[in-house]
Amino acid sequence: MFYLVGLGLADEKDITVRGLEVVKKAERVYLEAYTSILLVDKEKLEAFYGRPVIEADRELVETGSDDILAGADKGDVAFLVVGDPFGATTHSDIVLRAREMGIESKVIPNASIMSGIGCTGLQLYNFGQTVSMVFFTENWKPSSYYDRVKENVQIGLHTLVLLDIKVKEPSYENMARGRMIYEPPRYMTVAQCASQMLETEEERQEGAFGPDSLAVGAARVGAPDQKLVAGTLKELSDVEMGQPLHSLVLLGRRAHDLEKDYIRQFAVDAATFDANWQKGGYGASH
């Protein structure tokens, strides 16, 4: 059996009991290590599981999936995914590959950022399409995410923005020269995301959001030191939220007064928050 096991959001103890049972009896255990990270290192996982874990980077998962699946028709292989295996990043490609090879798969779900973001007090059924924000470079500032945000805004729904992480990736310069020298890991912050959003709006000028639009920044969701901050995009572009991973939610205008009451406690400045809530027409009737 090929098992995809969700690890949850924070540390080695977030795995489910069922997931842990699979990990303990599997012949090989892989950790998908490029779409997200746990807030503890691999050694902590190994100590808790009592067995070695093989780190699977993008290259191995995308080009060496047959190696990962080898022998899974005769014994159990576990593939560990931070969050939920089919949460923010689907791993349907490796499941389809297993199916082609006649290997049965089983998914063991867990909390993902898609459900964990409920910690903001925003109602999950009030969320529209989720978007990803990549690191801008001097000559590459993709704004395709903006169109999906705009659609959410038009129907008054919140937008969850997932922030870029760069793990084991070569610089463009090294890639161009064929040198596989990896850059140190980089994790986008809420401040950087808010700044880039304002940069896109300045360029597009379509009014999907602006400096006074309300948003919530979330850091280390599910961890003991989880941090939430609410404010305008302008305020959030200056906020310091500490260690990764970060996410951002742009508030939709259909936000309910109960949601307002919940997030107001995290406001950078309560008076500014109230003024922009009023001015922005949030809490408008559904």
Coordinates of C-alpha atoms in Angstrom, one line a residue:
M1 CA 0.0 0.0 0.0
F2 CA 1.1 3.5 -0.8
Y3 CA 0.0 5.8 2.1
L4 CA -0.2 9.6 1.9
V5 CA -0.1 10.8 5.4
G6 CA -1.0 14.3 6.5
L7 CA 1.2 15.7 9.3
G8 CA -0.9 18.7 10.3
L9 CA 0.5 22.2 10.7
A10 CA 2.9 22.7 13.5
D11 CA 5.2 20.0 14.9
E12 CA 5.9 16.2 15.2
K13 CA 2.9 15.7 17.5
D14 CA 0.3 16.9 15.0
I15 CA 0.2 13.6 13.2
T16 CA -2.9 11.6 13.8
V17 CA -2.9 8.3 15.7
R18 CA -3.8 6.4 12.5
G19 CA -1.0 8.2 10.6
L20 CA 1.5 7.4 13.3
E21 CA 0.6 3.7 13.2
V22 CA 1.2 3.7 9.4
V23 CA 4.6 5.4 9.8
K24 CA 5.7 2.9 12.4
K25 CA 5.0 -0.1 10.3
A26 CA 5.9 1.2 6.8
E27 CA 9.0 -0.2 5.1
R28 CA 10.1 3.3 3.9
V29 CA 9.0 6.8 5.0
Y30 CA 9.4 9.9 2.8
L31 CA 8.9 13.5 3.8
E32 CA 7.7 15.8 1.1
A33 CA 9.9 18.8 1.8
Y34 CA 9.3 21.5 -0.8
T35 CA 5.7 22.7 -0.8
S36 CA 5.5 23.5 2.9
I37 CA 7.5 23.0 6.1
L38 CA 6.7 21.8 9.6
L39 CA 7.9 24.1 12.3
V40 CA 10.4 21.5 13.6
D41 CA 13.3 19.8 11.7
K42 CA 13.4 16.2 10.4
E43 CA 15.5 15.0 13.3
K44 CA 12.6 15.8 15.7
L45 CA 10.2 13.7 13.5
E46 CA 12.7 10.8 13.4
A47 CA 13.0 10.9 17.2
F48 CA 9.3 10.9 17.7
Y49 CA 8.6 8.2 15.1
G50 CA 11.6 6.1 16.2
R51 CA 12.7 5.6 12.6
P52 CA 14.5 7.2 9.7
V53 CA 12.7 9.6 7.3
I54 CA 13.9 10.2 3.7
E55 CA 13.6 13.8 2.6
A56 CA 11.9 14.0 -0.8
D57 CA 12.6 17.3 -2.6
R58 CA 10.8 18.5 -5.7
E59 CA 13.2 16.8 -8.0
L60 CA 12.7 13.3 -6.4
V61 CA 8.9 13.7 -6.3
E62 CA 8.5 15.0 -9.8
T63 CA 11.1 12.9 -11.7
G64 CA 11.8 10.0 -9.3
S65 CA 8.3 9.0 -8.2
D66 CA 8.9 5.4 -9.4
D67 CA 11.7 5.2 -6.9
I68 CA 9.4 6.3 -4.1
L69 CA 6.7 3.8 -5.2
A70 CA 9.2 0.9 -5.7
G71 CA 8.0 -2.1 -3.7
A72 CA 4.8 -0.5 -2.5
D73 CA 2.9 -3.4 -4.2
K74 CA 4.6 -5.8 -1.8
G75 CA 5.0 -3.7 1.4
D76 CA 3.9 -0.3 2.8
V77 CA 5.5 3.0 1.8
A78 CA 4.5 6.2 3.6
F79 CA 4.7 9.6 2.0
L80 CA 4.4 12.4 4.6
V81 CA 2.9 15.7 3.6
V82 CA 2.8 18.8 5.8
G83 CA -0.8 19.8 6.4
D84 CA -3.3 17.6 4.5
P85 CA -2.2 15.5 1.5
F86 CA -4.9 17.0 -0.6
G87 CA -5.1 20.4 1.1
A88 CA -3.2 23.4 -0.3
T89 CA -1.1 21.3 -2.7
T90 CA -2.7 18.2 -4.2
H91 CA -0.5 15.2 -4.7
S92 CA -2.8 13.5 -7.2
D93 CA 0.1 13.1 -9.7
I94 CA 1.9 10.5 -7.5
V95 CA -1.4 8.8 -6.7
L96 CA -2.2 8.5 -10.5
R97 CA 1.4 7.1 -11.0
A98 CA 0.7 4.5 -8.3
R99 CA -2.5 3.6 -10.0
E100 CA -0.7 3.1 -13.3
M101 CA 1.7 0.8 -11.6
G102 CA -1.2 -1.2 -10.0
I103 CA -0.4 0.0 -6.5
E104 CA -3.2 0.8 -4.1
S105 CA -3.2 4.2 -2.3
K106 CA -4.7 5.4 0.9
V107 CA -4.9 8.9 2.2
I108 CA -4.8 9.8 5.9
P109 CA -6.1 13.4 6.2
N110 CA -5.1 16.0 8.7
A111 CA -5.5 19.8 9.3
S112 CA -4.3 22.0 6.5
I113 CA -4.0 25.8 6.2
M114 CA -7.2 25.7 4.3
S115 CA -9.1 24.6 7.5
G116 CA -6.6 26.0 10.0
I117 CA -7.1 29.5 8.9
G118 CA -10.4 29.3 10.7
C119 CA -8.3 30.4 13.8
T120 CA -8.8 33.9 12.5
G121 CA -12.5 33.7 13.4
L122 CA -13.4 34.2 9.8
Q123 CA -16.1 31.8 8.7
L124 CA -14.7 29.2 6.3
Y125 CA -17.8 29.2 4.1
N126 CA -17.3 32.9 3.5
F127 CA -14.0 32.2 1.6
G128 CA -13.7 32.3 -2.2
Q129 CA -10.8 31.1 -4.3
T130 CA -7.4 30.6 -2.7
V131 CA -4.5 32.2 -4.4
S132 CA -0.7 32.0 -4.1
M133 CA 1.7 34.9 -4.0
V134 CA 5.2 34.3 -5.4
F135 CA 8.4 36.3 -4.7
F136 CA 8.5 39.2 -7.1
T137 CA 11.8 39.9 -8.9
E138 CA 12.9 43.1 -10.6
N139 CA 11.6 41.9 -14.0
W140 CA 9.0 39.3 -13.0
K141 CA 5.9 40.4 -11.1
P142 CA 3.2 38.0 -12.1
S143 CA -0.3 39.3 -11.4
S144 CA -2.5 36.5 -12.5
Y145 CA -3.6 36.0 -8.9
Y146 CA -5.2 39.4 -9.0
D147 CA -8.0 38.3 -11.3
R148 CA -9.1 35.6 -8.9
V149 CA -8.9 38.0 -6.0
K150 CA -11.1 40.4 -8.0
E151 CA -13.7 37.7 -8.6
N152 CA -13.8 37.0 -4.8
V153 CA -14.0 40.8 -4.1
Q154 CA -16.9 41.2 -6.5
I155 CA -19.1 38.7 -4.6
G156 CA -17.8 39.8 -1.2
L157 CA -15.8 36.7 -0.2
H158 CA -12.6 36.5 1.8
T159 CA -9.4 35.5 -0.1
L160 CA -6.8 33.2 1.5
V161 CA -3.4 34.1 0.1
L162 CA -0.7 31.4 0.5
L163 CA 2.8 32.8 0.6
D164 CA 5.8 31.6 -1.4
I165 CA 8.5 29.4 0.0
K166 CA 11.8 28.7 -1.7
V167 CA 13.5 25.5 -0.5
K168 CA 16.4 23.9 -2.3
E169 CA 16.1 26.1 -5.4
P170 CA 19.0 27.4 -7.5
S171 CA 19.3 31.0 -8.4
Y172 CA 18.3 32.0 -12.0
E173 CA 22.0 32.8 -12.6
N174 CA 23.2 29.4 -11.5
M175 CA 20.4 27.7 -13.4
A176 CA 21.3 29.5 -16.6
R177 CA 24.9 28.3 -16.2
G178 CA 23.8 24.8 -15.5
R179 CA 25.1 24.9 -11.9
M180 CA 22.8 23.2 -9.3
I181 CA 23.9 25.4 -6.4
Y182 CA 21.0 26.0 -4.1
E183 CA 20.0 29.2 -2.5
P184 CA 19.4 29.4 1.2
P185 CA 15.7 28.8 2.1
R186 CA 13.4 31.8 1.9
Y187 CA 9.9 32.3 3.3
M188 CA 7.7 35.2 2.3
T189 CA 6.4 37.3 5.2
V190 CA 2.9 38.9 5.6
A191 CA 4.6 42.3 5.2
Q192 CA 6.1 41.4 1.9
C193 CA 2.9 39.9 0.6
A194 CA 0.9 43.0 1.5
S195 CA 3.5 45.2 -0.2
Q196 CA 3.4 43.2 -3.3
M197 CA -0.4 43.2 -3.4
L198 CA -0.3 47.0 -3.2
E199 CA 2.3 47.1 -6.0
T200 CA 0.0 45.0 -8.2
E201 CA -2.9 47.3 -7.5
E202 CA -0.8 50.3 -8.5
E203 CA 0.0 48.6 -11.7
R204 CA -3.5 47.2 -12.5
Q205 CA -5.6 50.1 -11.1
E206 CA -8.7 48.0 -11.2
G207 CA -9.7 48.7 -7.6
A208 CA -9.8 45.1 -6.3
F209 CA -8.2 46.3 -3.1
G210 CA -6.1 49.2 -1.9
P211 CA -4.0 50.5 1.0
D212 CA -7.1 50.8 3.2
S213 CA -8.5 47.3 2.5
L214 CA -8.7 45.2 5.6
A215 CA -6.8 41.9 5.9
V216 CA -5.6 39.5 8.6
G217 CA -2.0 38.2 8.7
A218 CA -1.4 34.8 10.3
A219 CA 1.9 33.3 11.3
R220 CA 2.7 29.7 12.5
V221 CA -1.0 28.6 12.5
G222 CA -1.6 25.8 14.9
A223 CA 1.7 26.3 16.8
P224 CA 1.9 27.4 20.5
D225 CA 3.3 30.8 19.3
Q226 CA 0.7 31.3 16.6
K227 CA 0.3 35.0 15.8
L228 CA -2.6 36.9 14.2
V229 CA -2.6 40.6 13.2
A230 CA -5.5 42.5 11.6
G231 CA -5.3 45.8 9.8
T232 CA -5.2 47.6 6.5
L233 CA -2.9 46.3 3.8
K234 CA -0.8 49.5 4.4
E235 CA -0.5 48.6 8.1
L236 CA 0.3 45.0 7.4
S237 CA 3.1 45.9 4.9
D238 CA 5.0 47.2 8.0
V239 CA 4.1 44.4 10.4
E240 CA 6.7 42.0 11.9
M241 CA 5.3 38.5 12.5
G242 CA 8.4 36.5 13.3
Q243 CA 9.3 33.0 12.0
P244 CA 7.6 31.3 9.1
L245 CA 5.1 30.1 7.8
H246 CA 2.9 33.1 7.1
S247 CA -0.5 33.5 5.4
L248 CA -2.7 36.5 4.6
V249 CA -6.5 36.8 4.3
L250 CA -8.0 39.7 2.4
L251 CA -11.4 40.4 4.0
G252 CA -14.5 40.2 1.8
R253 CA -17.2 42.9 2.2
R254 CA -19.8 40.3 3.3
A255 CA -17.8 39.9 6.5
H256 CA -20.2 39.4 9.3
D257 CA -20.2 41.6 12.5
L258 CA -19.4 38.5 14.5
E259 CA -16.2 38.1 12.4
K260 CA -15.4 41.7 13.0
D261 CA -15.8 41.3 16.8
Y262 CA -13.4 38.3 16.6
I263 CA -10.6 39.8 14.5
R264 CA -10.8 43.3 16.1
Q265 CA -8.8 42.0 19.1
F266 CA -5.8 41.4 16.7
A267 CA -6.0 44.9 15.2
V268 CA -2.8 46.9 14.8
D269 CA -4.9 49.9 15.7
A270 CA -8.6 49.4 16.8
A271 CA -9.7 52.9 15.9
T272 CA -8.2 52.6 12.3
F273 CA -9.7 49.2 12.0
D274 CA -13.2 50.5 12.9
A275 CA -12.9 53.5 10.6
N276 CA -11.9 51.4 7.6
W277 CA -14.6 48.7 8.4
Q278 CA -17.2 51.5 8.2
K279 CA -15.6 53.3 5.2
G280 CA -15.0 50.1 3.3
G281 CA -18.7 49.0 3.6
Y282 CA -17.8 45.7 5.3
G283 CA -20.6 43.8 7.0
A284 CA -22.9 44.9 4.2
S285 CA -26.1 42.7 4.0
H286 CA -25.6 39.4 2.3

